[in-house]
Amino acid sequence: MSHNFRHWPIITILTIVSLPLIIMFAFQIIDTFTTHPIDSMIPNKVTFEQFSFLWDEAETGRANIWQVTLNTFIFATTTAVVVCTVSMTTAYALSRLNFPGRRYFLGGLIILHAFPTVTLIIAIFLILQIIGLYDTLLGVIMVKAALELPFGIWIMKGFYDNVPWEIEMAGVQDGASRFTVWWKLVLPQVQPGIFALMIFSFLSGWSEFLLPQVLAPGNDAQVLSTYMTALIADDTKIDFALFKAVGMFYALPVIAIYLIFQKKLMNIYGGGTKG
Amino acid sequence: MKNFNWLALGFLAPALIVITVFFLAPVILTGIFSFTSMSTSTGVTGGEYLLNQSGIRALADKGLNTATLDQLKNAGYVVDEKGLAALAERHGVATATEMRKLHENGQFSSRRDMERALKSLKANKIRSTKDRKAAAELFKHSLLNERFPTESKFRTAITEGGIPLEDHELIVTQAYTGWVWTVDNVKLLFSLPSTLRYAGNTLIYVTLTLMFNIGFGLFLAISTFYLPAKSASTFRAIWFLPRILPPVMYVLLWKWLTWDTGFIATTLSWIGVAPINWMLDTSTHAWVVVVLINGSFGASLGMILFSSAIKAIPSSILYASEVDGANRWQQVRYIILPHLRWPILFITSYQTLSLLTSFEHILLSTEGGPGRATEVWSLAAYHIALDNYGGNLQYGLGATFAVALVIIGIIASLFYLRFFNFNEMVAKPKIEG
Amino acid sequence: MQITLQNFTKKFDDVTVIENMNLEIKDGEMLALLGPSGCGKSTTLFAICGIHRVNGGKILFGDQDVSDLPSQKRNVGVVFQSYALYPHMNAYENIAFPLKVRKDKPADIKRQVHEIAKLTHIEELLERKPGQLSGGQQQRVALARALIRKPDVLLLDEPLANLDAKLRLEMRSEIRRIQLETGITAILVTHDQVEAMSMCDRIALMHDGKIVQLDKPSEMYNNPANKFVADFLGNPPITFLDAEHKDKTLLLPNGHSIASPNLNAAVKKVQVGIRPECFGPQFGMGVKGVVKFIEKQGREELFDIQLTDGSILRSIQASGSDLEVGADIDWGLSLDDLLFFDMQGERL
C-alpha cells in the first residue's frame, strides 16, 4: 500500500467494532481456567476444576465424555476421508474426461451445491428410519459425507482445472493410460488441494450439529455438539464456567488446526461454502 | 474412446450413487411427502385400523346414525379362544374346557347375558359374583380401542359386531390410522396465519442479516486493506473465528454475553441497571441478537472474498487515483467499490439463499423465541417436522414447508449458473476420447 | 515549474536504494531518467509523485518543499506504464476524475475535458471504455488524464513499453508535441535509450541508485563520462579493446597502433571504445580480421569481425556489400571518434 493514508483511525474503529468478539474470546479463555465471585467478571482464583467433567464419572443419563469425543472423531475423520476419496475421482472425471452428459452433470452439481440442508433433512430422516440407520453413527456419517460432497467435488474440480494439460498430454504420449496418468502424474499436482479439502471436511464434521441432533439423538451416537447442547438445554443449572470448559475442550482441535492452517482455510472458505 | 467412458463411469459411480440416495431421493420424497398426512401418529410405513373415542365423535359428526354408533360403542361378549385362554389362566383349564363345550363362539350383547352364561357352568362353578363379573370381562369384545393390523380383519370384526354393511366404508376410512394422500398441507399452508408470520420473519431476518453481512464484510475488507499486513491479518483472524468455531460453541459465547447472568447484565448491574436477558427479553432484543450472531458469522465470507477482489485491483490504478487527488473516501467510492460490483452481487445472491434456508444459529440461540418472534420459515419447517413440544411430528406439513424452499433453491441455482460462467467451466477436455 | 531533488535518499526496509541524489529539472524541460532495470529510476519517479515517501533529503516543486505531502496534495500528473485507466469508467470519466475528486463544477469539467481531448486528439473516443480502446488510444487518454489538472510536473513511467514498434514511434513524437505545446515540466522514466534521446531535452543516466551523467542526448552519446555510459548508449553497442599506451601511441592487441597525442603519458593501460559506425572500409585499412557473423537488418548490415588476436569488433555498414562469413577483411578506424577509458572505466 502506498503511504498516502494514515492507519490509526482505521485501527481505532476496527478495535471498537471488534470489541464484543474480543471480549467473548478473551473471557472464554479466562473463565475456563479461573473462578470469579457472583456479580463480578474479575477472576479471583486459578482453577482446573471446571474440567472435572473429563475425569469424573458421568451423571446418570449422560453419555461418557470420552465415548462422545471418540464418536466425534470417528464422525469427522470418516466424513473427511469419504468426501476426499469420492471428490478426488469425481472431480477428475468432471474436469478432464469426456463422457456423455458431462454438461448436465456439471449443471446438476451447481444446483446441488446451492441446495439447502433443511429441504432434504426431513426426507433423509424418514429414509434412515426405513433402512434402519436412524440413530446410528454410520447413518449420520453417510448423510454428512453426502451433503459435503458437492462442495468437495466443486473445490477439487477447481484444483484439477489448474493442472496444466501439457502434463497429461505428455503422459499420454509417453504411453501411459489415462488412469495411470491420473494416479501418477495428476494426483501429485493436486495434493495440496486434497489436503486442504481434508482439513475443511474434518472441521465441518467436527462442528456439525444439526444432522446428529436430528438423525442420531440417542446417547450411543452422541457427538460433542449434541452433548454440549444437551448440557446447556438442561436448565436445572446454568453453569457457564462448565459450559465454557466443555466448549473449550470441544473447540481446541478446531483452534489448533485454524492456527496452523489459517491461510489454507481462508482460501477454501472463500471458495464458496454455505452461510 | 470406449475405454475413457468406462473410466469416467468408474470415477463417477460413487458420487452418482451417493447423490441419488441422499439428494435426488430426498428431494423427490420431500415432494411426495408434502402431499401426505404423514406424522408420528400415522407412522411412516403403513397404518392400522383403530377406533377410539375421538374417532367415534368424528363419525357422529359425519352423520353416522346413533344406532350404529351405539353398536360400535357398546361392548359385546364373545366366547373366543383368547377369552378362553384367559379364563384357563384365572380359573383353571377345566373351567375353560367346560365353558368351551357349553358356549364356544357364543355371542352376548350385554354383560348380564354373559354373566348368565358363566353361571351356567355346572362342574366348575365360579362362586362369587365378583369373580363372575371379572370373568365376564375376559370375554369382552369391543371394537373400541382394539387394533387391527389389516383392513380385512377390521371388516370381519365390524361384520361380526353386527354393523350394517352400508356404514362399513365410512367406519373403515375413519378407523385407518396410517397416512393418506391429501392436499390439506397445501391448503393449510395458505390458510394458517402463522405462515404469513414465518414469511415475514424470514424477510426481516434475511434483509437485516444480509445488510449486516455485506456492509460489514465490505467494511472489514476495505479497512484491513489499508492496514499494514500484521494488524490487517490480526483483525481478519478475529473476524474469521466465528466461522471456524463450532456453531454450538459460538452461540454459547453469545449466550454468555447476553443472558441475565451474562456479561452485559453483570456489567450493567454495576451502574444500577437491573439484569435482564438481553437475548430474549423482547422480540427486538431477540432480533438484534439473531442478526448480530448470523451477521458476525456471515461477514467473514464477504471479508475474504472482497479482500481478494481488492487485492486483484492493479496497484497502479490505486496509485493513479491518489496522484489524481482522490482522498481515501473518494478512492473507496470511485475505484474500489466499482471493482467489487460482481463480488457484491455474487455474495448477495449466495447469502440470500443461505440465509433463507439456514436456521442453525437461530435454533441454538433463541429457538425462534420469544414466543415465535424469530421463528423463520426453515426453522418452522424443522420444528413442525422434526422437533416440537407437542411430540406429534408432522412430516407431511413440514415437507410442504420444505418444498417451498426447494423451489427457491432451484431458482437460485439457475441464477448461479449465470455467475459461474458455465460455458467456460464445461469447456471440452483437450485430450479427446 | 522547476523540480529539485536535494540529497534525496530512499530505503526499502534496510536496503538503501537511492542515496543522496541531487537533481534539478528546469521549468518546461523534458528530462529522461534513463537506466537499466533496478537502477532506481522508477523509485525516484514514485517519490516525486508521493506514492513513496522520502527517507532523507528534500523534494522541491519550485520553492515549495513537498517531501511530506501526500500524493493528493502534490499537483502532479502521472502516466503509468500500464496506463492504469479506471476500467469501469469511460474515457471521459477517466479524464474528468481528477477534477471530479477536486469537486470542480460539472460545466468547468466538461469544458476542460474537451479542451484536453482536443489537444490529445481523442475527441471522438470519449464515450468508450478503456477495454474498447487500442493501446495508443489508451495512452492518449492516460496522457489527457494526467494533464487535465495542469500539473506542476508530468511524470511518464515507461509510457511506450506496452506499445508495438510502429505505435511507439508515433507516440514518441506525440508526447513530445503535447509537452512542447503545454510547456509543462516533464520527467520520462525509460530504459530505452532511443526514447530518451529522441524525446528529451536532457538525460539523467542512472546506475545503482546514482546519476552517472546528466547531459544533452547528443553530448552524452558523443561524450560519455565513463565506460558505463558509453556502453549503455548506442545500439548496436560499443566494443572495447585493451591497449598499451607508450610514447603517445596506443598499441592494440592485434598489433595495430594508433597515435594518441592527447593522452596523459602516465596512463599505461587504456580501454579503447570503438562504436560500430567508427570501424569500416571507409576509414582506410590496417585492422585485419575475419567476418564471423553477419546480421542483415535491411537498410544496414551488422558485422562481427574477429581480429587476428581473437578479440571481436562490431561494424555497421550500409547494405549491399557482398561479404560472406569467413571472408578476410582489412578495414580502418575513425580515429577522431574513438573513446578512451582507464582500467576503472573513467573517461580519459
CSV table of N, CA and C in Angstrom, one decimal, chain A residues 2 4-7 10-11 13 15 18 21 24 27-28 31 39 41 89-90 92 96 98-99 102-103 105-106 110-112 114 116 118-120 122-123 125-127 143 146 154 157 165 178 182 207 209-210 214 228 240 244 247 250 254 258 262 266 269-270 272-275, chain B residues 4-5 11-12 15-16 18 22-23 26-27 30 33 219 223 226-227 235 237 239-240 243-244 246-247 249 252-254 256 259 261 266 270 301 304-305 322 328 331 350-351 353-354 357 359-360 364 382 385-386 395 402 405-406 413 416-417 422-423 425-427 429-431 433:
chain,number,residue,atom,x,y,z
A,2,SER,N,0.4,2.3,-0.6
A,2,SER,CA,1.1,3.5,-0.6
A,2,SER,C,1.1,4.2,0.8
A,4,ASN,N,0.0,7.2,1.4
A,4,ASN,CA,-0.7,8.4,1.4
A,4,ASN,C,-1.8,8.5,2.4
A,5,PHE,N,-2.0,7.3,3.2
A,5,PHE,CA,-3.1,7.3,4.2
A,5,PHE,C,-2.6,7.0,5.5
A,6,ARG,N,-3.3,7.4,6.6
A,6,ARG,CA,-2.9,7.1,7.9
A,6,ARG,C,-3.6,5.9,8.4
A,7,HIS,N,-3.0,5.2,9.4
A,7,HIS,CA,-3.5,3.9,9.8
A,7,HIS,C,-4.4,4.0,11.1
A,10,ILE,N,-8.3,3.9,11.3
A,10,ILE,CA,-8.9,2.6,11.0
A,10,ILE,C,-8.8,1.7,12.1
A,11,ILE,N,-7.6,1.6,12.7
A,11,ILE,CA,-7.3,0.6,13.8
A,11,ILE,C,-8.3,0.9,14.9
A,13,ILE,N,-11.3,2.4,14.9
A,13,ILE,CA,-12.7,2.0,14.6
A,13,ILE,C,-12.8,0.4,14.6
A,15,THR,N,-11.0,-1.7,16.2
A,15,THR,CA,-11.0,-2.3,17.5
A,15,THR,C,-12.3,-2.1,18.2
A,18,SER,N,-14.8,-4.6,16.9
A,18,SER,CA,-14.5,-5.9,17.2
A,18,SER,C,-14.6,-6.3,18.7
A,21,LEU,N,-16.6,-9.3,20.1
A,21,LEU,CA,-15.9,-10.6,19.8
A,21,LEU,C,-14.7,-10.8,20.7
A,24,MET,N,-15.7,-11.7,24.1
A,24,MET,CA,-16.1,-13.1,24.2
A,24,MET,C,-15.0,-14.1,24.1
A,27,PHE,N,-12.8,-13.8,27.5
A,27,PHE,CA,-13.4,-14.4,28.7
A,27,PHE,C,-13.6,-15.9,28.5
A,28,GLN,N,-13.7,-16.3,27.3
A,28,GLN,CA,-13.8,-17.8,27.0
A,28,GLN,C,-12.6,-18.4,27.6
A,31,ASP,N,-12.3,-17.5,31.7
A,31,ASP,CA,-13.3,-18.2,32.6
A,31,ASP,C,-13.1,-19.7,32.7
A,39,ASP,N,-21.7,-11.8,40.5
A,39,ASP,CA,-21.8,-10.4,40.3
A,39,ASP,C,-20.5,-9.7,39.9
A,41,MET,N,-17.0,-10.0,37.1
A,41,MET,CA,-16.4,-10.7,36.0
A,41,MET,C,-14.9,-10.9,36.2
A,89,THR,N,-12.0,-38.7,-7.4
A,89,THR,CA,-12.3,-39.3,-8.7
A,89,THR,C,-13.3,-38.5,-9.4
A,90,THR,N,-14.4,-38.1,-8.8
A,90,THR,CA,-15.5,-37.5,-9.5
A,90,THR,C,-15.0,-36.2,-10.1
A,92,TYR,N,-12.1,-35.3,-11.0
A,92,TYR,CA,-11.2,-35.5,-12.1
A,92,TYR,C,-12.0,-35.8,-13.4
A,96,ARG,N,-11.7,-33.5,-16.5
A,96,ARG,CA,-10.8,-33.9,-17.6
A,96,ARG,C,-11.3,-34.9,-18.5
A,98,ASN,N,-13.9,-37.0,-21.0
A,98,ASN,CA,-15.0,-36.8,-21.9
A,98,ASN,C,-16.1,-37.9,-21.7
A,99,PHE,N,-17.3,-37.6,-21.4
A,99,PHE,CA,-18.3,-38.6,-21.3
A,99,PHE,C,-19.7,-38.0,-21.6
A,102,ARG,N,-21.9,-34.8,-19.7
A,102,ARG,CA,-21.0,-34.1,-18.8
A,102,ARG,C,-21.5,-32.8,-18.4
A,103,ARG,N,-22.1,-32.1,-19.4
A,103,ARG,CA,-22.7,-30.8,-19.2
A,103,ARG,C,-23.7,-30.8,-18.1
A,105,PHE,N,-24.2,-33.0,-15.9
A,105,PHE,CA,-23.7,-33.4,-14.6
A,105,PHE,C,-23.1,-32.2,-13.9
A,106,LEU,N,-22.4,-31.4,-14.6
A,106,LEU,CA,-21.8,-30.1,-14.0
A,106,LEU,C,-22.9,-29.2,-13.6
A,110,ILE,N,-23.8,-27.8,-9.7
A,110,ILE,CA,-24.0,-26.4,-9.2
A,110,ILE,C,-25.3,-26.3,-8.4
A,111,ILE,N,-26.4,-26.9,-9.0
A,111,ILE,CA,-27.7,-26.9,-8.3
A,111,ILE,C,-27.6,-27.5,-6.9
A,112,LEU,N,-26.9,-28.7,-6.9
A,112,LEU,CA,-26.7,-29.4,-5.6
A,112,LEU,C,-25.9,-28.5,-4.6
A,114,ALA,N,-25.9,-25.5,-4.3
A,114,ALA,CA,-26.7,-24.5,-3.7
A,114,ALA,C,-27.9,-25.0,-2.9
A,116,PRO,N,-30.1,-26.4,-0.1
A,116,PRO,CA,-30.2,-26.3,1.4
A,116,PRO,C,-30.4,-27.6,2.1
A,118,VAL,N,-31.9,-28.1,4.9
A,118,VAL,CA,-33.2,-28.2,5.6
A,118,VAL,C,-34.2,-28.9,4.7
A,119,THR,N,-34.1,-28.7,3.3
A,119,THR,CA,-35.1,-29.2,2.4
A,119,THR,C,-34.9,-30.7,2.3
A,120,LEU,N,-33.7,-31.2,2.6
A,120,LEU,CA,-33.5,-32.7,2.5
A,120,LEU,C,-33.7,-33.4,3.8
A,122,ILE,N,-35.7,-33.7,6.2
A,122,ILE,CA,-37.0,-34.3,6.6
A,122,ILE,C,-37.1,-35.7,5.9
A,123,ALA,N,-36.8,-35.7,4.6
A,123,ALA,CA,-36.9,-36.9,3.9
A,123,ALA,C,-35.8,-37.9,4.3
A,125,PHE,N,-34.4,-38.1,7.2
A,125,PHE,CA,-34.8,-38.6,8.5
A,125,PHE,C,-35.7,-39.8,8.3
A,126,LEU,N,-36.7,-39.7,7.4
A,126,LEU,CA,-37.6,-40.9,7.1
A,126,LEU,C,-36.9,-42.0,6.4
A,127,ILE,N,-36.0,-41.7,5.5
A,127,ILE,CA,-35.3,-42.7,4.7
A,127,ILE,C,-34.4,-43.5,5.7
A,143,VAL,N,-24.8,-39.5,5.7
A,143,VAL,CA,-25.6,-38.3,5.3
A,143,VAL,C,-24.6,-37.1,5.2
A,146,ALA,N,-22.4,-37.2,2.3
A,146,ALA,CA,-23.1,-36.9,1.0
A,146,ALA,C,-23.4,-35.4,0.9
A,154,TRP,N,-16.7,-29.7,-6.1
A,154,TRP,CA,-16.5,-28.3,-6.7
A,154,TRP,C,-15.1,-27.8,-6.5
A,157,LYS,N,-12.5,-29.9,-8.4
A,157,LYS,CA,-12.5,-29.6,-9.8
A,157,LYS,C,-11.7,-28.4,-10.1
A,165,TRP,N,-2.6,-28.9,-18.9
A,165,TRP,CA,-3.0,-30.0,-19.8
A,165,TRP,C,-1.7,-30.7,-20.3
A,178,ARG,N,-4.9,-43.4,-19.2
A,178,ARG,CA,-5.5,-42.2,-18.5
A,178,ARG,C,-5.5,-42.4,-17.0
A,182,TRP,N,-3.6,-40.2,-14.3
A,182,TRP,CA,-4.3,-39.5,-13.2
A,182,TRP,C,-3.6,-39.9,-11.8
A,207,SER,N,-17.7,-29.9,13.7
A,207,SER,CA,-18.6,-28.8,14.1
A,207,SER,C,-20.1,-29.2,13.9
A,209,PHE,N,-23.8,-30.0,13.8
A,209,PHE,CA,-24.7,-30.1,15.0
A,209,PHE,C,-26.0,-30.6,14.5
A,210,LEU,N,-26.6,-30.1,13.4
A,210,LEU,CA,-27.9,-30.4,13.1
A,210,LEU,C,-28.2,-31.8,12.7
A,214,VAL,N,-30.7,-34.4,14.7
A,214,VAL,CA,-32.0,-34.9,14.2
A,214,VAL,C,-31.9,-36.4,13.9
A,228,MET,N,-23.0,-31.1,24.1
A,228,MET,CA,-22.9,-29.8,24.7
A,228,MET,C,-24.3,-29.1,24.7
A,240,PHE,N,-22.1,-21.4,33.4
A,240,PHE,CA,-21.4,-21.0,32.2
A,240,PHE,C,-19.9,-21.5,32.2
A,244,LYS,N,-18.4,-23.5,29.3
A,244,LYS,CA,-17.2,-22.9,28.6
A,244,LYS,C,-16.1,-23.9,28.6
A,247,GLY,N,-16.9,-26.4,26.1
A,247,GLY,CA,-16.7,-25.8,24.8
A,247,GLY,C,-15.3,-25.7,24.4
A,250,TYR,N,-14.1,-28.9,23.4
A,250,TYR,CA,-14.6,-29.2,22.1
A,250,TYR,C,-13.9,-28.4,21.0
A,254,VAL,N,-10.2,-27.5,16.8
A,254,VAL,CA,-10.5,-26.6,15.7
A,254,VAL,C,-9.6,-25.4,15.8
A,258,TYR,N,-6.9,-24.3,13.0
A,258,TYR,CA,-7.0,-23.0,12.5
A,258,TYR,C,-5.7,-22.2,12.6
A,262,GLN,N,-4.2,-21.5,8.9
A,262,GLN,CA,-5.1,-20.3,8.7
A,262,GLN,C,-5.2,-19.9,7.2
A,266,MET,N,-8.7,-20.0,4.9
A,266,MET,CA,-9.3,-18.8,4.4
A,266,MET,C,-9.6,-19.0,2.9
A,269,TYR,N,-12.5,-21.5,2.3
A,269,TYR,CA,-13.8,-20.9,2.7
A,269,TYR,C,-14.2,-19.9,1.7
A,270,GLY,N,-13.2,-19.2,1.1
A,270,GLY,CA,-13.5,-18.2,0.1
A,270,GLY,C,-14.0,-18.9,-1.2
A,272,GLY,N,-16.3,-20.8,-1.6
A,272,GLY,CA,-17.7,-21.0,-1.8
A,272,GLY,C,-18.4,-21.9,-0.8
A,273,THR,N,-18.3,-21.7,0.4
A,273,THR,CA,-19.0,-22.5,1.3
A,273,THR,C,-20.4,-21.9,1.6
A,274,LYS,N,-21.2,-22.6,2.4
A,274,LYS,CA,-22.5,-22.1,2.7
A,274,LYS,C,-22.4,-21.2,3.8
A,275,GLY,N,-23.4,-20.3,3.9
A,275,GLY,CA,-23.5,-19.4,5.1
A,275,GLY,C,-22.8,-18.1,4.8
B,4,PHE,N,-12.2,-44.7,-22.3
B,4,PHE,CA,-12.4,-43.5,-21.5
B,4,PHE,C,-13.7,-43.4,-20.8
B,5,ASN,N,-14.7,-43.8,-21.6
B,5,ASN,CA,-16.1,-43.7,-21.0
B,5,ASN,C,-16.2,-44.7,-19.8
B,11,PHE,N,-15.1,-43.6,-12.3
B,11,PHE,CA,-14.8,-42.5,-11.5
B,11,PHE,C,-16.0,-41.8,-10.9
B,12,LEU,N,-17.1,-41.9,-11.7
B,12,LEU,CA,-18.3,-41.1,-11.2
B,12,LEU,C,-19.2,-41.9,-10.4
B,15,ALA,N,-20.0,-41.2,-6.6
B,15,ALA,CA,-20.7,-39.9,-6.4
B,15,ALA,C,-22.2,-40.1,-6.9
B,16,LEU,N,-22.3,-40.8,-8.0
B,16,LEU,CA,-23.7,-41.0,-8.6
B,16,LEU,C,-24.6,-41.7,-7.6
B,18,VAL,N,-24.2,-42.0,-4.2
B,18,VAL,CA,-24.5,-41.1,-3.1
B,18,VAL,C,-25.5,-40.0,-3.4
B,22,PHE,N,-29.0,-39.6,-1.5
B,22,PHE,CA,-29.1,-38.6,-0.5
B,22,PHE,C,-29.5,-37.2,-1.0
B,23,PHE,N,-29.5,-37.0,-2.3
B,23,PHE,CA,-30.1,-35.8,-2.9
B,23,PHE,C,-31.3,-36.0,-3.7
B,26,PRO,N,-34.2,-37.8,-1.6
B,26,PRO,CA,-34.9,-36.9,-0.6
B,26,PRO,C,-35.7,-35.8,-1.3
B,27,VAL,N,-35.1,-35.2,-2.4
B,27,VAL,CA,-35.9,-34.1,-3.0
B,27,VAL,C,-37.2,-34.6,-3.5
B,30,THR,N,-39.4,-35.6,-0.6
B,30,THR,CA,-40.0,-34.4,0.1
B,30,THR,C,-41.2,-33.9,-0.7
B,33,PHE,N,-43.9,-36.5,0.1
B,33,PHE,CA,-44.4,-36.4,1.5
B,33,PHE,C,-45.3,-35.2,1.7
B,219,PHE,N,-16.8,-3.4,4.9
B,219,PHE,CA,-16.1,-2.5,5.9
B,219,PHE,C,-14.8,-3.2,6.3
B,223,SER,N,-11.2,-1.8,5.2
B,223,SER,CA,-10.4,-1.2,6.2
B,223,SER,C,-9.1,-2.0,6.4
B,226,TYR,N,-6.3,-1.2,4.0
B,226,TYR,CA,-5.5,0.0,4.2
B,226,TYR,C,-4.5,-0.1,5.4
B,227,LEU,N,-4.5,-1.3,6.1
B,227,LEU,CA,-3.6,-1.5,7.2
B,227,LEU,C,-2.4,-2.2,6.8
B,235,PHE,N,-6.9,-8.5,12.6
B,235,PHE,CA,-8.4,-8.3,12.6
B,235,PHE,C,-9.1,-9.3,11.7
B,237,ALA,N,-8.2,-12.4,11.4
B,237,ALA,CA,-8.3,-13.6,12.2
B,237,ALA,C,-9.4,-13.5,13.2
B,239,TRP,N,-12.2,-11.9,13.0
B,239,TRP,CA,-13.5,-12.0,12.4
B,239,TRP,C,-13.7,-13.3,11.6
B,240,PHE,N,-12.6,-14.0,11.5
B,240,PHE,CA,-12.8,-15.3,10.8
B,240,PHE,C,-13.1,-16.4,11.8
B,243,ARG,N,-16.6,-18.1,12.1
B,243,ARG,CA,-16.9,-19.1,11.0
B,243,ARG,C,-16.3,-20.4,11.3
B,244,ILE,N,-15.1,-20.4,11.9
B,244,ILE,CA,-14.4,-21.6,12.1
B,244,ILE,C,-14.8,-22.4,13.4
B,246,PRO,N,-17.1,-24.2,16.1
B,246,PRO,CA,-18.3,-25.0,16.0
B,246,PRO,C,-19.5,-24.1,16.4
B,247,PRO,N,-20.6,-24.1,15.7
B,247,PRO,CA,-21.8,-23.2,16.0
B,247,PRO,C,-22.2,-23.3,17.4
B,249,MET,N,-20.6,-23.9,20.0
B,249,MET,CA,-19.6,-23.2,20.9
B,249,MET,C,-19.8,-21.6,20.6
B,252,LEU,N,-22.8,-20.3,22.2
B,252,LEU,CA,-22.7,-20.3,23.7
B,252,LEU,C,-22.0,-19.0,24.1
B,253,LEU,N,-21.0,-18.5,23.4
B,253,LEU,CA,-20.4,-17.3,23.7
B,253,LEU,C,-21.4,-16.1,23.7
B,254,TRP,N,-22.3,-16.1,22.7
B,254,TRP,CA,-23.3,-15.1,22.7
B,254,TRP,C,-24.2,-15.2,23.9
B,256,TRP,N,-23.5,-16.3,26.7
B,256,TRP,CA,-22.8,-15.8,27.9
B,256,TRP,C,-22.8,-14.3,27.9
B,259,TRP,N,-27.2,-13.4,28.3
B,259,TRP,CA,-28.2,-13.9,29.2
B,259,TRP,C,-28.1,-13.1,30.5
B,261,THR,N,-27.5,-13.8,33.4
B,261,THR,CA,-26.3,-13.9,34.3
B,261,THR,C,-25.1,-13.6,33.5
B,266,THR,N,-24.3,-8.4,33.9
B,266,THR,CA,-23.5,-8.2,35.1
B,266,THR,C,-22.8,-6.8,35.1
B,270,TRP,N,-23.5,-3.0,37.6
B,270,TRP,CA,-22.6,-2.1,38.4
B,270,TRP,C,-23.1,-0.7,38.3
B,301,LEU,N,-17.2,-14.3,5.3
B,301,LEU,CA,-17.2,-14.7,3.9
B,301,LEU,C,-17.0,-13.5,3.0
B,304,ILE,N,-13.5,-12.2,3.2
B,304,ILE,CA,-12.5,-12.9,2.5
B,304,ILE,C,-12.6,-12.7,1.0
B,305,LEU,N,-13.8,-12.8,0.5
B,305,LEU,CA,-14.0,-12.6,-1.0
B,305,LEU,C,-13.7,-11.2,-1.4
B,322,GLU,N,-4.7,8.2,-6.4
B,322,GLU,CA,-4.1,9.0,-5.4
B,322,GLU,C,-3.4,10.2,-6.0
B,328,ARG,N,-9.0,9.2,0.7
B,328,ARG,CA,-9.4,7.8,1.0
B,328,ARG,C,-10.8,7.5,0.6
B,331,GLN,N,-11.3,7.4,-3.0
B,331,GLN,CA,-10.7,6.1,-3.6
B,331,GLN,C,-11.7,4.9,-3.4
B,350,TYR,N,-25.8,-15.3,-3.1
B,350,TYR,CA,-25.4,-16.5,-2.4
B,350,TYR,C,-25.9,-16.5,-1.0
B,351,GLN,N,-25.7,-15.4,-0.3
B,351,GLN,CA,-26.1,-15.3,1.1
B,351,GLN,C,-27.6,-15.3,1.2
B,353,LEU,N,-29.7,-17.0,-0.5
B,353,LEU,CA,-30.1,-18.4,-0.4
B,353,LEU,C,-29.7,-19.1,0.9
B,354,SER,N,-28.5,-18.9,1.3
B,354,SER,CA,-28.0,-19.5,2.5
B,354,SER,C,-28.9,-19.1,3.7
B,357,THR,N,-32.4,-20.5,4.0
B,357,THR,CA,-32.5,-21.9,4.5
B,357,THR,C,-31.8,-22.3,5.7
B,359,PHE,N,-30.9,-22.1,9.6
B,359,PHE,CA,-31.6,-21.8,10.9
B,359,PHE,C,-30.8,-22.3,12.1
B,360,GLU,N,-29.6,-22.8,11.8
B,360,GLU,CA,-28.9,-23.5,12.9
B,360,GLU,C,-28.6,-22.5,14.1
B,364,LEU,N,-30.1,-22.6,17.9
B,364,LEU,CA,-29.2,-22.7,19.0
B,364,LEU,C,-29.4,-21.5,20.0
B,382,TYR,N,-38.5,-27.1,10.3
B,382,TYR,CA,-37.7,-28.0,11.2
B,382,TYR,C,-38.6,-28.4,12.4
B,385,ALA,N,-41.7,-30.6,11.5
B,385,ALA,CA,-41.5,-32.0,11.1
B,385,ALA,C,-40.5,-32.7,12.0
B,386,LEU,N,-39.6,-32.1,12.7
B,386,LEU,CA,-38.6,-32.9,13.4
B,386,LEU,C,-38.5,-32.6,14.9
B,395,TYR,N,-44.6,-34.8,9.5
B,395,TYR,CA,-43.7,-34.9,8.4
B,395,TYR,C,-44.3,-34.2,7.2
B,402,ALA,N,-40.9,-27.3,3.4
B,402,ALA,CA,-39.6,-27.5,2.8
B,402,ALA,C,-39.6,-27.4,1.3
B,405,LEU,N,-39.0,-24.1,0.0
B,405,LEU,CA,-37.6,-23.8,0.0
B,405,LEU,C,-36.9,-24.4,-1.2
B,406,VAL,N,-37.3,-25.7,-1.5
B,406,VAL,CA,-36.7,-26.4,-2.7
B,406,VAL,C,-36.9,-25.5,-3.9
B,413,SER,N,-30.3,-21.5,-7.9
B,413,SER,CA,-29.2,-22.2,-8.5
B,413,SER,C,-29.1,-21.9,-10.0
B,416,TYR,N,-27.4,-18.9,-10.4
B,416,TYR,CA,-25.9,-19.0,-10.2
B,416,TYR,C,-25.2,-19.5,-11.5
B,417,LEU,N,-25.9,-20.3,-12.3
B,417,LEU,CA,-25.3,-20.8,-13.5
B,417,LEU,C,-24.8,-19.7,-14.3
B,422,PHE,N,-20.7,-20.7,-17.0
B,422,PHE,CA,-20.9,-22.1,-17.2
B,422,PHE,C,-20.2,-22.6,-18.4
B,423,ASN,N,-20.2,-21.9,-19.5
B,423,ASN,CA,-19.7,-22.4,-20.8
B,423,ASN,C,-18.2,-22.6,-20.6
B,425,MET,N,-16.7,-23.3,-17.9
B,425,MET,CA,-16.5,-24.4,-17.0
B,425,MET,C,-16.6,-25.7,-17.7
B,426,VAL,N,-17.5,-25.8,-18.6
B,426,VAL,CA,-17.7,-27.1,-19.3
B,426,VAL,C,-16.9,-27.2,-20.6
B,427,ALA,N,-15.9,-26.4,-20.7
B,427,ALA,CA,-15.1,-26.4,-21.9
B,427,ALA,C,-14.6,-27.9,-22.1
B,429,PRO,N,-12.8,-31.3,-22.7
B,429,PRO,CA,-11.4,-31.8,-22.4
B,429,PRO,C,-10.5,-31.7,-23.6
B,430,LYS,N,-9.3,-31.3,-23.4
B,430,LYS,CA,-8.4,-31.1,-24.5
B,430,LYS,C,-7.8,-32.4,-25.1
B,431,ILE,N,-7.8,-33.5,-24.2
B,431,ILE,CA,-7.5,-34.8,-24.8
B,431,ILE,C,-8.8,-35.5,-25.2
B,433,GLY,N,-11.6,-38.1,-26.6
B,433,GLY,CA,-11.8,-39.5,-26.4
B,433,GLY,C,-12.7,-39.8,-25.3
